[in-house]
Amino acid sequence: MTKQGAYGKWVKRLLDCLLSAIALVVLSPIYLIVALLVKVKLGGPIIFKQQRPGLNEKVFSMYKFRTMTDERDEKGELLPDDIRLTKFGKFLRSTSLDELPELWNIFKGDMAIVGPRPLLVEYLPLYNEEQCKRHDVRPGLTGLAQVNGRNAISWEEKFKLDVHYVRHVTFSEDIKIILLTIKKVIKKEDINASDHVTIEKFKGTKKGC
């Protein structure tokens, strides 16, 4: 387990709880508008729920606004992502509005405002010992990797940044990451890698945990 100071152990969680609660109230009109638009343009369910590993690899349900339709082929199988991702869905992703429901995850304690992004459960056996350390802290709404390339850098580079963050959890670093995130969201930087609708899946580095 990575050692953390008083901020990482206690203050960070208190701030996350307070700020997420305030954000949930202040942004409630936006939640309502986006929810109605999702229902009209994409149908139900409005919220996309997926299992993700969190602190100490404990699995939780992460919430996002849905950005894809449920269109299927004649065999009943979902169509490719690039077909199901609508123009409206792309807008939600480019503005990060699809991630607003994660504020509820933060308030509950599943996530933090800043931390390594929660990835797929299926990746857990693929991490090497060093990469596993990204789960020594709560996953975040944004993180060091997200402000240093996001989908434009390799998985190995992302994990190095994640572990670096875990070893340097400080108030000043969190503020810096939050400010850089706001800047990138406004400029819509590093949303997707090349022409991929979703980033290529992680296939492992060397050894599993």
CSV table of C-alpha atoms in Angstrom, one decimal:
chain,number,residue,atom,x,y,z
A,1,MET,CA,0.0,0.0,0.0
A,2,THR,CA,1.3,3.4,-0.9
A,3,LYS,CA,2.0,5.7,2.0
A,4,GLN,CA,0.1,9.0,2.0
A,5,GLY,CA,0.2,12.1,4.1
A,6,ALA,CA,-2.7,13.6,6.1
A,7,TYR,CA,-4.1,15.2,3.0
A,8,GLY,CA,-4.3,11.9,1.1
A,9,LYS,CA,-5.7,10.0,4.1
A,10,TRP,CA,-8.3,12.4,5.5
A,11,VAL,CA,-8.6,15.9,4.0
A,12,LYS,CA,-8.9,14.8,0.3
A,13,ARG,CA,-12.0,12.7,1.1
A,14,LEU,CA,-13.6,15.4,3.1
A,15,LEU,CA,-13.1,17.9,0.3
A,16,ASP,CA,-14.4,15.4,-2.3
A,17,CYS,CA,-17.6,14.9,-0.3
A,18,LEU,CA,-18.2,18.6,0.2
A,19,LEU,CA,-17.4,19.7,-3.3
A,20,SER,CA,-19.4,16.9,-5.0
A,21,ALA,CA,-22.4,17.7,-2.8
A,22,ILE,CA,-22.3,21.3,-3.8
A,23,ALA,CA,-21.8,20.5,-7.5
A,24,LEU,CA,-24.7,18.1,-7.4
A,25,VAL,CA,-27.0,20.9,-6.2
A,26,VAL,CA,-25.6,23.7,-8.3
A,27,LEU,CA,-25.5,21.6,-11.5
A,28,SER,CA,-28.9,20.0,-11.0
A,29,PRO,CA,-30.6,22.1,-13.7
A,30,ILE,CA,-27.9,20.9,-16.2
A,31,TYR,CA,-28.5,17.3,-15.0
A,32,LEU,CA,-32.2,17.7,-15.8
A,33,ILE,CA,-31.7,19.2,-19.2
A,34,VAL,CA,-29.1,16.6,-20.3
A,35,ALA,CA,-31.3,13.8,-18.9
A,36,LEU,CA,-34.3,15.0,-20.9
A,37,LEU,CA,-32.2,15.4,-24.1
A,38,VAL,CA,-30.7,11.9,-23.7
A,39,LYS,CA,-34.2,10.4,-23.2
A,40,VAL,CA,-35.5,12.2,-26.3
A,41,LYS,CA,-32.5,11.6,-28.6
A,42,LEU,CA,-31.2,8.2,-27.4
A,43,GLY,CA,-34.0,6.7,-25.4
A,44,GLY,CA,-33.7,4.9,-22.1
A,45,PRO,CA,-32.1,4.1,-19.9
A,46,ILE,CA,-30.7,7.6,-19.4
A,47,ILE,CA,-27.9,6.5,-17.2
A,48,PHE,CA,-25.2,4.1,-18.4
A,49,LYS,CA,-24.0,1.9,-15.5
A,50,GLN,CA,-20.8,-0.2,-15.6
A,51,GLN,CA,-18.8,-2.1,-13.1
A,52,ARG,CA,-15.3,-0.6,-12.5
A,53,PRO,CA,-12.6,-1.4,-9.9
A,54,GLY,CA,-11.9,1.2,-7.3
A,55,LEU,CA,-9.8,1.6,-4.2
A,56,ASN,CA,-8.0,-1.7,-3.4
A,57,GLU,CA,-9.6,-3.1,-6.5
A,58,LYS,CA,-13.1,-3.1,-4.9
A,59,VAL,CA,-15.6,-3.2,-7.7
A,60,PHE,CA,-18.4,-0.5,-7.8
A,61,SER,CA,-21.0,0.7,-10.3
A,62,MET,CA,-19.9,3.8,-12.1
A,63,TYR,CA,-22.6,6.1,-13.6
A,64,LYS,CA,-22.5,8.2,-16.8
A,65,PHE,CA,-25.0,9.6,-19.2
A,66,ARG,CA,-25.5,7.3,-22.1
A,67,THR,CA,-23.9,8.4,-25.4
A,68,MET,CA,-24.8,5.4,-27.6
A,69,THR,CA,-28.0,3.9,-29.0
A,70,ASP,CA,-28.9,0.2,-28.6
A,71,GLU,CA,-29.1,-0.5,-32.3
A,72,ARG,CA,-28.6,-4.2,-33.2
A,73,ASP,CA,-28.1,-6.2,-36.3
A,74,GLU,CA,-30.4,-9.0,-37.6
A,75,LYS,CA,-28.7,-11.4,-35.2
A,76,GLY,CA,-29.5,-9.3,-32.2
A,77,GLU,CA,-25.9,-8.2,-31.7
A,78,LEU,CA,-25.0,-4.6,-31.0
A,79,LEU,CA,-23.7,-2.6,-34.0
A,80,PRO,CA,-20.2,-1.2,-33.9
A,81,ASP,CA,-19.5,1.8,-31.6
A,82,ASP,CA,-19.0,4.2,-34.5
A,83,ILE,CA,-22.5,3.5,-35.7
A,84,ARG,CA,-24.2,3.7,-32.3
A,85,LEU,CA,-22.4,6.8,-31.2
A,86,THR,CA,-24.6,9.7,-32.4
A,87,LYS,CA,-23.7,13.3,-33.1
A,88,PHE,CA,-25.4,14.2,-29.8
A,89,GLY,CA,-23.4,11.4,-28.0
A,90,LYS,CA,-20.1,12.8,-29.4
A,91,PHE,CA,-21.1,16.3,-28.1
A,92,LEU,CA,-21.7,14.9,-24.6
A,93,ARG,CA,-18.3,13.2,-24.7
A,94,SER,CA,-16.4,16.2,-26.1
A,95,THR,CA,-17.8,18.5,-23.4
A,96,SER,CA,-17.5,15.8,-20.7
A,97,LEU,CA,-21.2,16.3,-19.8
A,98,ASP,CA,-21.6,12.5,-20.0
A,99,GLU,CA,-19.4,12.2,-16.9
A,100,LEU,CA,-21.5,14.4,-14.7
A,101,PRO,CA,-23.3,11.5,-12.9
A,102,GLU,CA,-19.9,10.4,-11.6
A,103,LEU,CA,-20.3,13.2,-9.0
A,104,TRP,CA,-22.7,10.9,-7.3
A,105,ASN,CA,-19.9,8.2,-7.2
A,106,ILE,CA,-17.6,10.8,-5.7
A,107,PHE,CA,-20.2,11.8,-3.0
A,108,LYS,CA,-20.7,8.1,-2.1
A,109,GLY,CA,-17.0,7.5,-1.8
A,110,ASP,CA,-16.5,5.2,-4.8
A,111,MET,CA,-14.4,7.8,-6.5
A,112,ALA,CA,-12.5,11.0,-5.9
A,113,ILE,CA,-12.4,14.3,-7.9
A,114,VAL,CA,-8.7,13.6,-8.8
A,115,GLY,CA,-7.2,10.1,-9.2
A,116,PRO,CA,-6.4,7.5,-11.8
A,117,ARG,CA,-9.4,6.9,-14.1
A,118,PRO,CA,-11.5,3.8,-13.2
A,119,LEU,CA,-10.9,1.3,-16.0
A,120,LEU,CA,-12.6,-2.0,-17.0
A,121,VAL,CA,-12.7,-4.9,-14.5
A,122,GLU,CA,-11.4,-7.2,-17.2
A,123,TYR,CA,-8.0,-5.3,-17.1
A,124,LEU,CA,-7.3,-6.4,-13.5
A,125,PRO,CA,-5.4,-9.6,-14.3
A,126,LEU,CA,-3.4,-7.8,-17.0
A,127,TYR,CA,-1.6,-5.3,-14.8
A,128,ASN,CA,1.9,-5.9,-13.7
A,129,GLU,CA,2.9,-5.3,-10.1
A,130,GLU,CA,3.8,-1.6,-10.6
A,131,GLN,CA,0.6,-0.9,-12.6
A,132,CYS,CA,-1.5,-2.4,-9.8
A,133,LYS,CA,-0.5,0.4,-7.5
A,134,ARG,CA,-3.0,2.7,-9.4
A,135,HIS,CA,-5.6,1.1,-7.2
A,136,ASP,CA,-4.0,2.3,-3.9
A,137,VAL,CA,-6.1,5.4,-4.1
A,138,ARG,CA,-9.7,6.1,-5.1
A,139,PRO,CA,-10.2,6.4,-8.9
A,140,GLY,CA,-10.9,9.9,-10.1
A,141,LEU,CA,-13.2,12.0,-12.3
A,142,THR,CA,-10.0,13.3,-13.8
A,143,GLY,CA,-6.3,12.5,-13.3
A,144,LEU,CA,-2.7,13.2,-14.2
A,145,ALA,CA,-2.9,11.1,-17.3
A,146,GLN,CA,-6.0,12.9,-18.5
A,147,VAL,CA,-4.2,16.3,-18.4
A,148,ASN,CA,-1.1,14.9,-20.1
A,149,GLY,CA,-2.4,13.4,-23.3
A,150,ARG,CA,-5.5,11.4,-22.2
A,151,ASN,CA,-6.3,9.1,-25.2
A,152,ALA,CA,-3.4,10.4,-27.2
A,153,ILE,CA,-0.8,8.5,-25.2
A,154,SER,CA,-0.1,4.8,-24.7
A,155,TRP,CA,-1.5,2.7,-21.9
A,156,GLU,CA,2.0,2.3,-20.5
A,157,GLU,CA,2.5,6.0,-20.3
A,158,LYS,CA,-0.9,6.4,-18.7
A,159,PHE,CA,-0.1,3.9,-16.0
A,160,LYS,CA,3.2,5.5,-15.3
A,161,LEU,CA,1.4,8.8,-14.7
A,162,ASP,CA,-1.2,7.1,-12.6
A,163,VAL,CA,1.4,5.6,-10.3
A,164,HIS,CA,3.3,8.8,-10.1
A,165,TYR,CA,0.2,10.5,-8.9
A,166,VAL,CA,-0.4,7.8,-6.3
A,167,ARG,CA,3.0,8.5,-4.9
A,168,HIS,CA,2.5,12.3,-4.9
A,169,VAL,CA,-1.0,12.9,-3.6
A,170,THR,CA,-1.0,16.6,-2.5
A,171,PHE,CA,-3.4,19.4,-2.4
A,172,SER,CA,-1.4,21.6,-4.8
A,173,GLU,CA,-1.1,18.7,-7.3
A,174,ASP,CA,-4.9,18.2,-7.2
A,175,ILE,CA,-5.6,21.8,-7.7
A,176,LYS,CA,-3.2,21.9,-10.7
A,177,ILE,CA,-4.9,18.9,-12.3
A,178,ILE,CA,-8.4,20.3,-11.8
A,179,LEU,CA,-7.4,23.6,-13.4
A,180,LEU,CA,-5.7,21.9,-16.3
A,181,THR,CA,-8.8,19.6,-16.7
A,182,ILE,CA,-11.1,22.7,-17.0
A,183,LYS,CA,-8.8,24.2,-19.6
A,184,LYS,CA,-8.8,21.0,-21.7
A,185,VAL,CA,-12.6,20.5,-21.4
A,186,ILE,CA,-13.1,24.1,-22.6
A,187,LYS,CA,-10.7,23.6,-25.5
A,188,LYS,CA,-11.9,20.0,-26.1
A,189,GLU,CA,-8.4,18.6,-26.2
A,190,ASP,CA,-7.4,14.9,-26.3
A,191,ILE,CA,-10.9,13.6,-26.5
A,192,ASN,CA,-10.3,10.6,-28.8
A,193,ALA,CA,-7.2,8.9,-30.1
A,194,SER,CA,-6.9,9.3,-33.9
A,195,ASP,CA,-10.1,8.1,-35.6
A,196,HIS,CA,-11.2,5.7,-32.8
A,197,VAL,CA,-14.6,6.2,-31.3
A,198,THR,CA,-13.4,4.6,-28.1
A,199,ILE,CA,-9.8,4.0,-27.1
A,200,GLU,CA,-8.2,0.6,-28.0
A,201,LYS,CA,-8.5,-1.9,-25.2
A,202,PHE,CA,-5.5,-2.6,-22.9
A,203,LYS,CA,-4.0,-6.1,-23.7
A,204,GLY,CA,-1.5,-6.3,-20.9
A,205,THR,CA,2.2,-5.3,-20.5
A,206,LYS,CA,4.2,-8.1,-19.0
A,207,LYS,CA,3.0,-10.0,-15.9
A,208,GLY,CA,-0.3,-9.9,-14.2
A,209,CYS,CA,-0.7,-8.9,-10.5
